[in-house]
Amino acid sequence: MAVPKRKMSRANTRARRAQWKARPAALTAVNAPDGELLVVPRRFAKAYARGLAVR
């Protein structure tokens, strides 16, 4: 694991943390087994299409 050689200042720490940004989940349309059209996050698309995930 990388270990810093020197202490990082509070200003630099906060500036680094400020670069991180959350993004909304990518949504995709899926046909559920019961014929209903659902808009779900892409990572759950297969589960909804197979009927494994329940709303």
Short mmCIF file of N, CA, C and O in Angstrom, two decimals:
data_model
loop_
_atom_site.label_atom_id
_atom_site.label_comp_id
_atom_site.label_asym_id
_atom_site.label_seq_id
_atom_site.Cartn_x
_atom_site.Cartn_y
_atom_site.Cartn_z
N MET A 1 0.84 -1.17 0.00
CA MET A 1 0.00 0.00 0.00
C MET A 1 0.89 1.24 0.00
O MET A 1 1.90 1.30 0.70
N ALA A 2 0.51 2.25 -0.77
CA ALA A 2 1.28 3.48 -0.83
C ALA A 2 1.11 4.26 0.46
O ALA A 2 0.02 4.42 0.97
N VAL A 3 2.23 4.73 0.98
CA VAL A 3 2.23 5.51 2.21
C VAL A 3 2.85 6.87 1.92
O VAL A 3 3.94 6.94 1.37
N PRO A 4 2.18 7.96 2.28
CA PRO A 4 2.75 9.28 2.01
C PRO A 4 3.98 9.54 2.87
O PRO A 4 4.05 9.11 4.02
N LYS A 5 4.96 10.24 2.29
CA LYS A 5 6.18 10.56 3.03
C LYS A 5 5.98 11.75 3.94
O LYS A 5 6.70 11.91 4.92
N ARG A 6 5.04 12.62 3.59
CA ARG A 6 4.81 13.82 4.39
C ARG A 6 3.32 13.99 4.66
O ARG A 6 2.49 13.48 3.92
N LYS A 7 3.03 14.74 5.70
CA LYS A 7 1.64 15.02 6.04
C LYS A 7 1.02 15.91 4.97
O LYS A 7 1.65 16.86 4.51
N MET A 8 -0.20 15.60 4.58
CA MET A 8 -0.91 16.39 3.59
C MET A 8 -1.71 17.47 4.32
O MET A 8 -2.39 17.19 5.30
N SER A 9 -1.63 18.69 3.84
CA SER A 9 -2.32 19.80 4.50
C SER A 9 -3.83 19.63 4.40
O SER A 9 -4.34 18.94 3.52
N ARG A 10 -4.52 20.28 5.29
CA ARG A 10 -5.98 20.22 5.29
C ARG A 10 -6.55 20.77 3.99
O ARG A 10 -7.48 20.20 3.42
N ALA A 11 -5.98 21.86 3.49
CA ALA A 11 -6.47 22.46 2.25
C ALA A 11 -6.29 21.50 1.07
O ALA A 11 -7.18 21.34 0.24
N ASN A 12 -5.12 20.85 1.01
CA ASN A 12 -4.88 19.91 -0.09
C ASN A 12 -5.78 18.69 0.02
O ASN A 12 -6.27 18.17 -0.98
N THR A 13 -6.01 18.23 1.22
CA THR A 13 -6.88 17.07 1.43
C THR A 13 -8.30 17.40 0.96
O THR A 13 -8.92 16.61 0.24
N ARG A 14 -8.80 18.54 1.35
CA ARG A 14 -10.16 18.91 0.97
C ARG A 14 -10.27 19.18 -0.52
O ARG A 14 -11.29 18.87 -1.14
N ALA A 15 -9.23 19.74 -1.12
CA ALA A 15 -9.24 19.98 -2.57
C ALA A 15 -9.27 18.66 -3.33
O ALA A 15 -9.95 18.52 -4.34
N ARG A 16 -8.53 17.68 -2.83
CA ARG A 16 -8.50 16.36 -3.47
C ARG A 16 -9.87 15.70 -3.35
O ARG A 16 -10.39 15.13 -4.31
N ARG A 17 -10.47 15.76 -2.17
CA ARG A 17 -11.76 15.13 -1.96
C ARG A 17 -12.86 15.80 -2.78
O ARG A 17 -13.83 15.16 -3.16
N ALA A 18 -12.70 17.10 -3.04
CA ALA A 18 -13.73 17.83 -3.78
C ALA A 18 -13.81 17.39 -5.24
O ALA A 18 -14.78 17.69 -5.93
N GLN A 19 -12.79 16.69 -5.73
CA GLN A 19 -12.78 16.27 -7.14
C GLN A 19 -13.73 15.10 -7.39
O GLN A 19 -14.13 14.85 -8.52
N TRP A 20 -14.07 14.36 -6.33
CA TRP A 20 -14.94 13.20 -6.48
C TRP A 20 -16.37 13.68 -6.69
O TRP A 20 -16.87 14.53 -5.97
N LYS A 21 -17.05 13.10 -7.68
CA LYS A 21 -18.44 13.49 -7.94
C LYS A 21 -19.27 12.22 -8.15
O LYS A 21 -18.87 11.31 -8.85
N ALA A 22 -20.43 12.20 -7.54
CA ALA A 22 -21.35 11.09 -7.73
C ALA A 22 -22.11 11.30 -9.03
O ALA A 22 -22.45 12.41 -9.40
N ARG A 23 -22.35 10.21 -9.73
CA ARG A 23 -23.12 10.28 -10.97
C ARG A 23 -24.42 9.50 -10.80
O ARG A 23 -24.44 8.48 -10.11
N PRO A 24 -25.49 9.95 -11.44
CA PRO A 24 -26.74 9.18 -11.36
C PRO A 24 -26.58 7.84 -12.08
O PRO A 24 -25.78 7.72 -13.02
N ALA A 25 -27.31 6.85 -11.63
CA ALA A 25 -27.22 5.52 -12.23
C ALA A 25 -27.72 5.55 -13.67
O ALA A 25 -28.70 6.23 -13.99
N ALA A 26 -27.03 4.83 -14.54
CA ALA A 26 -27.44 4.73 -15.94
C ALA A 26 -28.68 3.83 -16.00
O ALA A 26 -28.64 2.67 -15.58
N LEU A 27 -29.77 4.36 -16.50
CA LEU A 27 -31.02 3.61 -16.56
C LEU A 27 -31.22 3.00 -17.94
O LEU A 27 -30.81 3.57 -18.95
N THR A 28 -31.85 1.85 -17.97
CA THR A 28 -32.15 1.18 -19.23
C THR A 28 -33.55 0.57 -19.14
O THR A 28 -34.02 0.21 -18.06
N ALA A 29 -34.21 0.48 -20.26
CA ALA A 29 -35.56 -0.09 -20.31
C ALA A 29 -35.46 -1.61 -20.45
O ALA A 29 -34.65 -2.12 -21.23
N VAL A 30 -36.28 -2.32 -19.68
CA VAL A 30 -36.27 -3.79 -19.67
C VAL A 30 -37.69 -4.30 -19.73
O VAL A 30 -38.58 -3.76 -19.08
N ASN A 31 -37.91 -5.34 -20.51
CA ASN A 31 -39.21 -6.01 -20.53
C ASN A 31 -39.22 -7.08 -19.46
O ASN A 31 -38.45 -8.04 -19.51
N ALA A 32 -40.08 -6.92 -18.47
CA ALA A 32 -40.21 -7.91 -17.40
C ALA A 32 -40.96 -9.13 -17.93
O ALA A 32 -41.65 -9.05 -18.94
N PRO A 33 -40.81 -10.28 -17.27
CA PRO A 33 -41.50 -11.50 -17.72
C PRO A 33 -43.02 -11.35 -17.81
O PRO A 33 -43.66 -12.03 -18.61
N ASP A 34 -43.61 -10.47 -16.99
CA ASP A 34 -45.06 -10.29 -17.03
C ASP A 34 -45.48 -9.31 -18.12
O ASP A 34 -46.66 -8.94 -18.21
N GLY A 35 -44.55 -8.86 -18.96
CA GLY A 35 -44.87 -7.98 -20.08
C GLY A 35 -44.78 -6.50 -19.76
O GLY A 35 -44.98 -5.66 -20.62
N GLU A 36 -44.48 -6.18 -18.52
CA GLU A 36 -44.38 -4.78 -18.11
C GLU A 36 -43.03 -4.20 -18.52
O GLU A 36 -42.00 -4.86 -18.45
N LEU A 37 -43.04 -2.95 -18.99
CA LEU A 37 -41.80 -2.27 -19.36
C LEU A 37 -41.29 -1.50 -18.15
O LEU A 37 -41.99 -0.65 -17.59
N LEU A 38 -40.08 -1.82 -17.70
CA LEU A 38 -39.49 -1.19 -16.53
C LEU A 38 -38.25 -0.40 -16.92
O LEU A 38 -37.53 -0.79 -17.83
N VAL A 39 -38.00 0.69 -16.23
CA VAL A 39 -36.77 1.44 -16.40
C VAL A 39 -35.97 1.25 -15.11
O VAL A 39 -36.37 1.73 -14.06
N VAL A 40 -34.87 0.52 -15.21
CA VAL A 40 -34.08 0.14 -14.04
C VAL A 40 -32.61 0.46 -14.28
O VAL A 40 -32.18 0.63 -15.43
N PRO A 41 -31.80 0.51 -13.23
CA PRO A 41 -30.36 0.68 -13.42
C PRO A 41 -29.79 -0.48 -14.25
O PRO A 41 -30.24 -1.62 -14.13
N ARG A 42 -28.80 -0.17 -15.05
CA ARG A 42 -28.26 -1.16 -15.99
C ARG A 42 -27.74 -2.40 -15.28
O ARG A 42 -27.85 -3.51 -15.78
N ARG A 43 -27.15 -2.23 -14.09
CA ARG A 43 -26.58 -3.39 -13.40
C ARG A 43 -27.64 -4.39 -12.94
O ARG A 43 -27.32 -5.53 -12.61
N PHE A 44 -28.92 -3.98 -12.90
CA PHE A 44 -30.00 -4.87 -12.50
C PHE A 44 -30.83 -5.36 -13.68
O PHE A 44 -31.81 -6.09 -13.50
N ALA A 45 -30.47 -4.99 -14.89
CA ALA A 45 -31.30 -5.28 -16.07
C ALA A 45 -31.54 -6.78 -16.25
O ALA A 45 -32.67 -7.21 -16.46
N LYS A 46 -30.47 -7.59 -16.15
CA LYS A 46 -30.64 -9.04 -16.34
C LYS A 46 -31.54 -9.66 -15.28
O LYS A 46 -32.37 -10.51 -15.58
N ALA A 47 -31.39 -9.22 -14.05
CA ALA A 47 -32.21 -9.78 -12.96
C ALA A 47 -33.68 -9.46 -13.18
O ALA A 47 -34.55 -10.32 -12.98
N TYR A 48 -33.98 -8.23 -13.60
CA TYR A 48 -35.38 -7.88 -13.85
C TYR A 48 -35.93 -8.61 -15.06
O TYR A 48 -37.07 -9.06 -15.07
N ALA A 49 -35.12 -8.78 -16.10
CA ALA A 49 -35.57 -9.47 -17.30
C ALA A 49 -35.88 -10.94 -17.01
O ALA A 49 -36.80 -11.52 -17.60
N ARG A 50 -35.13 -11.54 -16.10
CA ARG A 50 -35.34 -12.96 -15.76
C ARG A 50 -36.40 -13.14 -14.67
O ARG A 50 -36.77 -14.27 -14.36
N GLY A 51 -36.84 -12.06 -14.06
CA GLY A 51 -37.85 -12.15 -13.03
C GLY A 51 -37.28 -12.42 -11.65
O GLY A 51 -38.00 -12.79 -10.73
N LEU A 52 -35.96 -12.28 -11.49
CA LEU A 52 -35.32 -12.55 -10.20
C LEU A 52 -35.48 -11.38 -9.22
O LEU A 52 -35.49 -11.58 -8.01
N ALA A 53 -35.55 -10.16 -9.75
CA ALA A 53 -35.69 -8.99 -8.89
C ALA A 53 -37.15 -8.58 -8.84
O ALA A 53 -37.86 -8.62 -9.84
N VAL A 54 -37.58 -8.16 -7.67
CA VAL A 54 -38.97 -7.75 -7.47
C VAL A 54 -39.00 -6.27 -7.13
O VAL A 54 -38.18 -5.78 -6.38
N ARG A 55 -39.94 -5.58 -7.71
CA ARG A 55 -40.08 -4.15 -7.45
C ARG A 55 -40.67 -3.89 -6.12
O ARG A 55 -41.53 -4.43 -5.61
#
